[in-house]
JSON list of C-alpha atoms in Angstrom, two decimals:
[
{"chain": "R", "resi": 1, "resn": "MET", "atom": "CA", "xyz": [16.63, 1.61, -1.58]},
{"chain": "R", "resi": 2, "resn": "ARG", "atom": "CA", "xyz": [14.37, -1.28, -0.41]},
{"chain": "R", "resi": 3, "resn": "LYS", "atom": "CA", "xyz": [14.62, -3.17, 2.89]},
{"chain": "R", "resi": 4, "resn": "GLU", "atom": "CA", "xyz": [12.36, -5.72, 4.52]},
{"chain": "R", "resi": 5, "resn": "LEU", "atom": "CA", "xyz": [12.03, -6.62, 8.21]},
{"chain": "R", "resi": 6, "resn": "LYS", "atom": "CA", "xyz": [10.19, -9.74, 9.49]},
{"chain": "R", "resi": 7, "resn": "LEU", "atom": "CA", "xyz": [9.12, -9.59, 13.03]},
{"chain": "R", "resi": 8, "resn": "LYS", "atom": "CA", "xyz": [7.31, -11.67, 15.50]},
{"chain": "R", "resi": 9, "resn": "ASN", "atom": "CA", "xyz": [4.35, -10.25, 17.30]},
{"chain": "R", "resi": 10, "resn": "GLN", "atom": "CA", "xyz": [6.31, -9.61, 20.53]},
{"chain": "R", "resi": 11, "resn": "VAL", "atom": "CA", "xyz": [7.24, -6.39, 22.33]},
{"chain": "R", "resi": 12, "resn": "GLY", "atom": "CA", "xyz": [10.90, -7.24, 22.23]},
{"chain": "R", "resi": 13, "resn": "GLU", "atom": "CA", "xyz": [10.89, -6.94, 18.48]},
{"chain": "R", "resi": 14, "resn": "LEU", "atom": "CA", "xyz": [10.48, -3.03, 18.83]},
{"chain": "R", "resi": 15, "resn": "GLU", "atom": "CA", "xyz": [14.25, -2.85, 19.44]},
{"chain": "R", "resi": 16, "resn": "ARG", "atom": "CA", "xyz": [14.76, -4.26, 15.88]},
{"chain": "R", "resi": 17, "resn": "VAL", "atom": "CA", "xyz": [12.27, -1.74, 14.40]},
{"chain": "R", "resi": 18, "resn": "ASN", "atom": "CA", "xyz": [14.29, 0.93, 16.05]},
{"chain": "R", "resi": 19, "resn": "GLN", "atom": "CA", "xyz": [17.53, -0.55, 14.41]},
{"chain": "R", "resi": 20, "resn": "PHE", "atom": "CA", "xyz": [15.69, -0.84, 11.03]},
{"chain": "R", "resi": 21, "resn": "ILE", "atom": "CA", "xyz": [14.94, 2.92, 11.02]},
{"chain": "R", "resi": 22, "resn": "ALA", "atom": "CA", "xyz": [18.51, 3.76, 12.13]},
{"chain": "R", "resi": 23, "resn": "ASP", "atom": "CA", "xyz": [19.79, 1.74, 9.21]},
{"chain": "R", "resi": 24, "resn": "ILE", "atom": "CA", "xyz": [17.60, 3.42, 6.88]},
{"chain": "R", "resi": 25, "resn": "GLY", "atom": "CA", "xyz": [18.47, 6.91, 8.22]},
{"chain": "R", "resi": 26, "resn": "GLU", "atom": "CA", "xyz": [22.04, 6.32, 7.90]},
{"chain": "R", "resi": 27, "resn": "GLU", "atom": "CA", "xyz": [21.72, 4.89, 4.27]},
{"chain": "R", "resi": 28, "resn": "LEU", "atom": "CA", "xyz": [19.56, 7.79, 3.24]},
{"chain": "R", "resi": 29, "resn": "GLY", "atom": "CA", "xyz": [21.35, 10.50, 5.29]},
{"chain": "R", "resi": 30, "resn": "LEU", "atom": "CA", "xyz": [18.17, 11.45, 7.24]},
{"chain": "R", "resi": 31, "resn": "GLY", "atom": "CA", "xyz": [18.36, 13.90, 10.13]},
{"chain": "R", "resi": 32, "resn": "LYS", "atom": "CA", "xyz": [18.04, 12.90, 13.74]},
{"chain": "R", "resi": 33, "resn": "GLU", "atom": "CA", "xyz": [14.62, 14.56, 14.17]},
{"chain": "R", "resi": 34, "resn": "LEU", "atom": "CA", "xyz": [13.01, 12.75, 11.14]},
{"chain": "R", "resi": 35, "resn": "GLN", "atom": "CA", "xyz": [14.63, 9.43, 12.33]},
{"chain": "R", "resi": 36, "resn": "MET", "atom": "CA", "xyz": [12.93, 9.98, 15.83]},
{"chain": "R", "resi": 37, "resn": "ASN", "atom": "CA", "xyz": [9.65, 10.93, 14.15]},
{"chain": "R", "resi": 38, "resn": "LEU", "atom": "CA", "xyz": [9.81, 7.77, 12.14]},
{"chain": "R", "resi": 39, "resn": "ASN", "atom": "CA", "xyz": [10.58, 5.68, 15.02]},
{"chain": "R", "resi": 40, "resn": "LEU", "atom": "CA", "xyz": [7.76, 7.08, 16.89]},
{"chain": "R", "resi": 41, "resn": "VAL", "atom": "CA", "xyz": [5.32, 6.31, 13.98]},
{"chain": "R", "resi": 42, "resn": "LEU", "atom": "CA", "xyz": [6.54, 2.71, 13.40]},
{"chain": "R", "resi": 43, "resn": "GLU", "atom": "CA", "xyz": [6.77, 1.95, 17.11]},
{"chain": "R", "resi": 44, "resn": "GLU", "atom": "CA", "xyz": [3.17, 2.94, 17.45]},
{"chain": "R", "resi": 45, "resn": "MET", "atom": "CA", "xyz": [1.77, 1.01, 14.46]},
{"chain": "R", "resi": 46, "resn": "VAL", "atom": "CA", "xyz": [3.84, -2.27, 15.11]},
{"chain": "R", "resi": 47, "resn": "SER", "atom": "CA", "xyz": [2.77, -1.98, 18.81]},
{"chain": "R", "resi": 48, "resn": "ASN", "atom": "CA", "xyz": [-0.97, -1.87, 17.75]},
{"chain": "R", "resi": 49, "resn": "VAL", "atom": "CA", "xyz": [-0.38, -4.97, 15.72]},
{"chain": "R", "resi": 50, "resn": "ILE", "atom": "CA", "xyz": [1.51, -6.74, 18.66]},
{"chain": "R", "resi": 51, "resn": "PHE", "atom": "CA", "xyz": [-1.26, -5.90, 21.22]},
{"chain": "R", "resi": 52, "resn": "TYR", "atom": "CA", "xyz": [-4.47, -5.86, 19.05]},
{"chain": "R", "resi": 53, "resn": "ALA", "atom": "CA", "xyz": [-4.33, -7.83, 15.85]},
{"chain": "R", "resi": 54, "resn": "TYR", "atom": "CA", "xyz": [-3.95, -11.48, 17.33]},
{"chain": "R", "resi": 55, "resn": "PRO", "atom": "CA", "xyz": [-5.56, -13.29, 20.02]},
{"chain": "R", "resi": 56, "resn": "ARG", "atom": "CA", "xyz": [-3.38, -13.28, 23.31]},
{"chain": "R", "resi": 57, "resn": "ASN", "atom": "CA", "xyz": [-0.44, -15.58, 23.18]},
{"chain": "R", "resi": 58, "resn": "ALA", "atom": "CA", "xyz": [-0.80, -16.33, 19.45]},
{"chain": "R", "resi": 59, "resn": "SER", "atom": "CA", "xyz": [2.33, -16.45, 17.44]},
{"chain": "R", "resi": 60, "resn": "ALA", "atom": "CA", "xyz": [2.28, -14.55, 14.17]},
{"chain": "R", "resi": 61, "resn": "GLU", "atom": "CA", "xyz": [4.63, -12.66, 11.76]},
{"chain": "R", "resi": 62, "resn": "ILE", "atom": "CA", "xyz": [4.56, -9.10, 10.92]},
{"chain": "R", "resi": 63, "resn": "GLU", "atom": "CA", "xyz": [6.34, -7.63, 7.76]},
{"chain": "R", "resi": 64, "resn": "LEU", "atom": "CA", "xyz": [7.68, -4.07, 7.46]},
{"chain": "R", "resi": 65, "resn": "LEU", "atom": "CA", "xyz": [8.78, -3.08, 3.99]},
{"chain": "R", "resi": 66, "resn": "ALA", "atom": "CA", "xyz": [10.69, 0.14, 3.52]},
{"chain": "R", "resi": 67, "resn": "GLU", "atom": "CA", "xyz": [11.25, 1.83, 0.02]},
{"chain": "R", "resi": 68, "resn": "SER", "atom": "CA", "xyz": [12.70, 5.16, -1.06]},
{"chain": "R", "resi": 69, "resn": "ASP", "atom": "CA", "xyz": [13.35, 6.78, -4.50]},
{"chain": "R", "resi": 70, "resn": "GLY", "atom": "CA", "xyz": [15.26, 9.51, -2.71]},
{"chain": "R", "resi": 71, "resn": "HIS", "atom": "CA", "xyz": [12.30, 12.01, -2.50]},
{"chain": "R", "resi": 72, "resn": "GLU", "atom": "CA", "xyz": [9.87, 9.83, -0.65]},
{"chain": "R", "resi": 73, "resn": "LEU", "atom": "CA", "xyz": [10.14, 7.12, 1.94]},
{"chain": "R", "resi": 74, "resn": "THR", "atom": "CA", "xyz": [7.41, 4.46, 1.88]},
{"chain": "R", "resi": 75, "resn": "PHE", "atom": "CA", "xyz": [6.72, 1.94, 4.65]},
{"chain": "R", "resi": 76, "resn": "VAL", "atom": "CA", "xyz": [4.22, -0.88, 4.26]},
{"chain": "R", "resi": 77, "resn": "LEU", "atom": "CA", "xyz": [3.22, -2.62, 7.48]},
{"chain": "R", "resi": 78, "resn": "SER", "atom": "CA", "xyz": [1.60, -5.92, 6.78]},
{"chain": "R", "resi": 79, "resn": "ASP", "atom": "CA", "xyz": [-0.06, -8.57, 9.09]},
{"chain": "R", "resi": 80, "resn": "ALA", "atom": "CA", "xyz": [-2.64, -11.23, 8.87]},
{"chain": "R", "resi": 81, "resn": "GLY", "atom": "CA", "xyz": [-4.47, -10.42, 12.04]},
{"chain": "R", "resi": 82, "resn": "LYS", "atom": "CA", "xyz": [-7.77, -9.08, 12.72]},
{"chain": "R", "resi": 83, "resn": "GLU", "atom": "CA", "xyz": [-8.95, -6.51, 10.05]},
{"chain": "R", "resi": 84, "resn": "PHE", "atom": "CA", "xyz": [-8.57, -2.93, 11.29]},
{"chain": "R", "resi": 85, "resn": "ASP", "atom": "CA", "xyz": [-8.31, 0.27, 9.22]},
{"chain": "R", "resi": 86, "resn": "PRO", "atom": "CA", "xyz": [-6.60, 2.92, 11.44]},
{"chain": "R", "resi": 87, "resn": "THR", "atom": "CA", "xyz": [-7.38, 5.60, 8.83]},
{"chain": "R", "resi": 88, "resn": "GLN", "atom": "CA", "xyz": [-11.14, 5.33, 9.58]},
{"chain": "R", "resi": 89, "resn": "LYS", "atom": "CA", "xyz": [-10.53, 5.87, 13.49]},
{"chain": "R", "resi": 90, "resn": "GLU", "atom": "CA", "xyz": [-11.77, 9.20, 14.52]},
{"chain": "R", "resi": 91, "resn": "ASP", "atom": "CA", "xyz": [-8.82, 11.33, 15.43]},
{"chain": "R", "resi": 92, "resn": "ALA", "atom": "CA", "xyz": [-8.25, 12.01, 19.29]},
{"chain": "R", "resi": 93, "resn": "ASN", "atom": "CA", "xyz": [-8.62, 15.69, 20.38]},
{"chain": "R", "resi": 94, "resn": "PRO", "atom": "CA", "xyz": [-5.09, 16.78, 21.39]},
{"chain": "R", "resi": 95, "resn": "ASP", "atom": "CA", "xyz": [-6.63, 19.56, 23.37]},
{"chain": "R", "resi": 96, "resn": "VAL", "atom": "CA", "xyz": [-8.37, 17.31, 25.73]},
{"chain": "R", "resi": 97, "resn": "ASN", "atom": "CA", "xyz": [-6.60, 16.64, 29.18]},
{"chain": "R", "resi": 98, "resn": "PRO", "atom": "CA", "xyz": [-5.25, 13.00, 28.59]},
{"chain": "R", "resi": 99, "resn": "ALA", "atom": "CA", "xyz": [-6.82, 12.08, 31.90]},
{"chain": "R", "resi": 100, "resn": "ASP", "atom": "CA", "xyz": [-10.17, 13.06, 30.52]},
{"chain": "R", "resi": 101, "resn": "ARG", "atom": "CA", "xyz": [-9.61, 11.33, 27.04]},
{"chain": "R", "resi": 102, "resn": "ASP", "atom": "CA", "xyz": [-10.78, 8.05, 26.00]},
{"chain": "R", "resi": 103, "resn": "ILE", "atom": "CA", "xyz": [-8.14, 5.32, 25.68]},
{"chain": "R", "resi": 104, "resn": "GLY", "atom": "CA", "xyz": [-6.63, 5.09, 22.26]},
{"chain": "R", "resi": 105, "resn": "GLY", "atom": "CA", "xyz": [-6.51, 7.21, 19.13]},
{"chain": "R", "resi": 106, "resn": "MET", "atom": "CA", "xyz": [-3.47, 9.36, 20.00]},
{"chain": "R", "resi": 107, "resn": "GLY", "atom": "CA", "xyz": [-1.05, 7.21, 18.20]},
{"chain": "R", "resi": 108, "resn": "ILE", "atom": "CA", "xyz": [-2.94, 7.06, 15.16]},
{"chain": "R", "resi": 109, "resn": "TYR", "atom": "CA", "xyz": [-3.37, 10.95, 15.28]},
{"chain": "R", "resi": 110, "resn": "ILE", "atom": "CA", "xyz": [0.45, 11.27, 15.60]},
{"chain": "R", "resi": 111, "resn": "VAL", "atom": "CA", "xyz": [0.98, 9.01, 12.69]},
{"chain": "R", "resi": 112, "resn": "LYS", "atom": "CA", "xyz": [-1.36, 11.03, 10.58]},
{"chain": "R", "resi": 113, "resn": "ASN", "atom": "CA", "xyz": [0.31, 14.24, 11.48]},
{"chain": "R", "resi": 114, "resn": "ILE", "atom": "CA", "xyz": [3.95, 12.98, 10.95]},
{"chain": "R", "resi": 115, "resn": "MET", "atom": "CA", "xyz": [3.49, 11.15, 7.69]},
{"chain": "R", "resi": 116, "resn": "ASN", "atom": "CA", "xyz": [2.55, 12.83, 4.38]},
{"chain": "R", "resi": 117, "resn": "GLN", "atom": "CA", "xyz": [0.04, 10.15, 3.58]},
{"chain": "R", "resi": 118, "resn": "VAL", "atom": "CA", "xyz": [-1.38, 7.19, 5.38]},
{"chain": "R", "resi": 119, "resn": "SER", "atom": "CA", "xyz": [-3.65, 4.39, 3.64]},
{"chain": "R", "resi": 120, "resn": "TYR", "atom": "CA", "xyz": [-5.03, 1.17, 4.45]},
{"chain": "R", "resi": 121, "resn": "GLN", "atom": "CA", "xyz": [-6.33, -1.86, 2.37]},
{"chain": "R", "resi": 122, "resn": "ARG", "atom": "CA", "xyz": [-7.33, -5.48, 3.09]},
{"chain": "R", "resi": 123, "resn": "LEU", "atom": "CA", "xyz": [-5.86, -7.82, 0.62]},
{"chain": "R", "resi": 124, "resn": "GLU", "atom": "CA", "xyz": [-5.84, -11.57, 0.69]},
{"chain": "R", "resi": 125, "resn": "GLY", "atom": "CA", "xyz": [-6.43, -11.74, 4.26]},
{"chain": "R", "resi": 126, "resn": "LYS", "atom": "CA", "xyz": [-3.86, -9.28, 5.05]},
{"chain": "R", "resi": 127, "resn": "ASN", "atom": "CA", "xyz": [-3.89, -5.82, 6.62]},
{"chain": "R", "resi": 128, "resn": "LEU", "atom": "CA", "xyz": [-1.68, -3.38, 4.51]},
{"chain": "R", "resi": 129, "resn": "LEU", "atom": "CA", "xyz": [-0.86, 0.02, 6.17]},
{"chain": "R", "resi": 130, "resn": "THR", "atom": "CA", "xyz": [1.09, 2.19, 3.71]},
{"chain": "R", "resi": 131, "resn": "MET", "atom": "CA", "xyz": [2.67, 5.34, 5.22]},
{"chain": "R", "resi": 132, "resn": "LYS", "atom": "CA", "xyz": [4.60, 7.74, 3.12]},
{"chain": "R", "resi": 133, "resn": "LYS", "atom": "CA", "xyz": [6.88, 10.67, 4.06]},
{"chain": "R", "resi": 134, "resn": "ASN", "atom": "CA", "xyz": [8.64, 13.27, 1.82]},
{"chain": "R", "resi": 135, "resn": "ILE", "atom": "CA", "xyz": [12.31, 13.30, 2.45]}
]
């Protein structure tokens, strides 16, 4: 299986991400809990691109590629925005009261804990975030 989704860097596009995951879940026969977790991961990472990768009001494209060999599901999120490697961000401490915690970091912590592997590279002016999940 191989699917690709091209998105605009707009919050309304998150609905299309949810549908993309639902379509993949149906095609691969994924359980509801796994689909919910994948939705959480991809909404978090796509939202980060939408809110932080580009200057305010700049129009840009985000690409999301999904591939599966039946044993592993791989997502590659690609954007040409500001360089940012989320794998280098220090994990937020989940034991700290949210009111006392610095803003940011929990989403990346969640992604790292749901996915089996998360890696980043910057190639030809693009951020490429690869996230793999055993299925």
